[in-house]
Amino acid sequence: MAPIDIVILILIGLGAYEGYKKGLLLSIVGLIGFVLAIILGVYFMDPVSKWLASKLDELTFAFPIMAFLIVFFLTLLIVNLAGWVLKKMMDMILLGGFDSIAGAILGIVKSGFFISLFMWLSLQFDLKLPKEWRAKSEYLQYIEPLAPSVIWVLEPIFPKVKQVIETMDEIVKEFRKDAAAD
């Protein structure tokens, strides 16, 4: 078992534990919040980026990412707050062990997606795993294609996803150019 497999199993185990602890209801609210945060982050990235440009003069190459993150985290905060209120209201209804087990399954899927997303973005910045880890890994081949597959499915539904990918490519090129200059 490669070191990356150990990290993957630990992260998936933590995702399962978090999902079990939160239950299905809060996990679904969190997942909906995450998807909504991405959608709103993509749609409001340009106006917030322009607003940042009017307020700041430095780090202009990072404004699209900063704008996305601002909208993303504000949306997550609002949706999770609404989910917490909903959970408090739903505490009177006992869903039992099903809620916890279903939450654990959803936690596994979510953590697998986030690992895949991290790996995919790392590759964009030329941050690669050692070849021997990749060769010996038993789980990487299943985890790695998750995020690109989801993005590929979402791209026709949400055309701005392609624009975000192009913006990320520009940022990566700028990052590489700055790194080469140093």
XYZ file of C-alpha atoms in Angstrom:
182
model
C 0.000 0.000 0.000
C 1.429 3.353 -1.077
C 1.593 6.324 1.310
C -1.010 8.110 -0.828
C -3.414 5.203 -0.211
C -3.031 5.658 3.534
C -3.805 9.375 3.189
C -6.816 8.617 0.959
C -8.175 6.032 3.428
C -7.721 8.397 6.379
C -9.492 11.252 4.564
C -12.332 8.986 3.428
C -12.619 7.597 6.965
C -12.844 11.135 8.328
C -15.487 11.927 5.697
C -17.491 8.860 6.726
C -17.219 9.808 10.398
C -18.274 13.390 9.707
C -21.213 12.186 7.598
C -22.230 9.703 10.288
C -22.047 12.378 12.964
C -23.955 14.989 10.941
C -26.503 12.606 9.498
C -28.078 12.591 6.072
C -30.156 15.749 6.494
C -27.270 18.072 7.343
C -24.999 16.286 4.864
C -27.484 16.889 2.055
C -27.923 20.518 3.093
C -24.133 20.844 3.126
C -23.839 19.239 -0.314
C -26.563 21.457 -1.759
C -24.825 24.422 -0.164
C -21.524 23.391 -1.729
C -23.042 23.043 -5.210
C -24.939 26.313 -4.793
C -21.759 28.017 -3.552
C -19.875 26.846 -6.649
C -22.643 28.004 -8.982
C -22.972 31.405 -7.303
C -19.192 31.711 -7.058
C -18.894 31.169 -10.803
C -21.711 33.563 -11.698
C -20.631 36.351 -9.366
C -16.879 35.901 -9.823
C -16.633 38.567 -12.531
C -18.615 41.361 -10.792
C -16.914 40.743 -7.440
C -13.544 40.625 -9.200
C -14.271 44.029 -10.768
C -15.337 45.369 -7.380
C -12.065 44.125 -5.860
C -10.150 45.773 -8.707
C -11.800 49.095 -7.883
C -10.722 48.781 -4.229
C -7.245 47.206 -4.499
C -4.243 47.715 -6.758
C -2.094 44.706 -5.831
C -2.458 40.999 -6.608
C -4.728 41.704 -9.574
C -3.976 38.274 -11.083
C -5.625 36.651 -8.046
C -8.858 38.680 -8.100
C -10.913 36.001 -9.908
C -9.932 33.366 -7.337
C -10.412 35.765 -4.428
C -13.829 36.803 -5.779
C -14.885 33.183 -6.207
C -13.752 32.319 -2.673
C -15.578 35.297 -1.133
C -18.886 34.367 -2.787
C -18.280 30.656 -2.167
C -17.681 31.008 1.579
C -20.509 33.520 2.115
C -22.932 31.153 0.375
C -21.704 28.186 2.425
C -22.108 30.179 5.629
C -25.687 31.184 4.828
C -26.769 27.708 3.646
C -25.151 25.946 6.616
C -26.809 28.373 9.000
C -30.164 27.594 7.372
C -29.366 23.859 7.623
C -28.539 24.192 11.309
C -31.907 25.890 11.907
C -33.651 23.158 9.897
C -31.845 20.447 11.884
C -32.934 22.036 15.170
C -36.516 22.036 13.922
C -36.194 18.430 12.708
C -34.708 17.160 15.995
C -38.241 16.391 17.109
C -38.499 13.743 14.363
C -36.309 10.727 15.036
C -34.800 9.340 11.849
C -32.645 6.890 13.790
C -29.704 4.945 12.478
C -30.697 5.331 8.830
C -29.924 9.045 8.949
C -26.463 8.375 10.375
C -25.550 5.509 8.018
C -26.814 7.354 4.955
C -24.863 10.408 6.133
C -21.700 8.277 6.372
C -22.153 7.039 2.800
C -22.632 10.586 1.566
C -19.554 11.628 3.577
C -17.477 8.977 1.789
C -18.616 10.201 -1.623
C -17.983 13.849 -0.723
C -14.504 13.223 0.648
C -13.626 11.178 -2.448
C -14.730 14.079 -4.632
C -12.691 16.605 -2.646
C -9.580 14.409 -2.803
C -10.062 14.131 -6.558
C -10.574 17.887 -6.892
C -7.399 18.571 -4.906
C -5.410 16.116 -7.032
C -6.771 17.633 -10.241
C -5.985 21.209 -9.205
C -2.530 20.136 -8.004
C -1.794 18.722 -11.443
C -2.816 22.053 -12.993
C 0.004 23.690 -11.016
C 2.462 20.888 -11.927
C 2.469 19.523 -8.375
C 2.814 15.814 -9.011
C 3.012 12.807 -6.726
C 6.157 10.699 -6.779
C 5.902 8.126 -9.589
C 6.422 5.180 -7.247
C 3.429 6.296 -5.129
C 1.257 6.454 -8.244
C 2.461 3.051 -9.448
C 1.881 1.335 -6.091
C -1.425 3.041 -5.303
C -4.475 0.812 -5.199
C -7.079 3.570 -4.695
C -5.793 6.562 -6.665
C -7.103 5.177 -9.962
C -10.650 5.197 -8.559
C -10.475 8.572 -6.807
C -8.615 10.688 -9.370
C -11.235 10.751 -12.179
C -14.160 11.790 -9.911
C -13.818 15.604 -10.035
C -12.960 15.870 -13.759
C -15.952 13.616 -14.535
C -18.328 15.752 -12.468
C -16.972 18.933 -14.102
C -17.361 17.336 -17.533
C -21.022 16.526 -16.746
C -21.719 20.019 -15.348
C -20.055 21.912 -18.196
C -22.958 21.625 -20.698
C -25.509 22.420 -17.964
C -23.578 25.409 -16.591
C -21.618 27.023 -19.446
C -19.760 29.291 -17.015
C -17.867 26.224 -15.766
C -15.822 26.364 -18.984
C -15.091 30.039 -18.326
C -13.884 29.188 -14.803
C -11.603 26.475 -16.186
C -10.196 28.963 -18.710
C -9.668 31.524 -15.916
C -7.880 28.873 -13.860
C -5.665 28.095 -16.864
C -4.777 31.796 -17.170
C -3.944 31.975 -13.460
C -1.781 28.855 -13.731
C 0.066 30.342 -16.730
C 0.609 33.601 -14.802
C 1.810 31.622 -11.778
C 4.253 29.637 -13.904
C 5.495 32.797 -15.602
C 6.074 34.490 -12.224
C 7.785 31.373 -10.860
C 10.076 31.179 -13.899
C 10.998 34.869 -13.492
C 12.114 34.265 -9.893
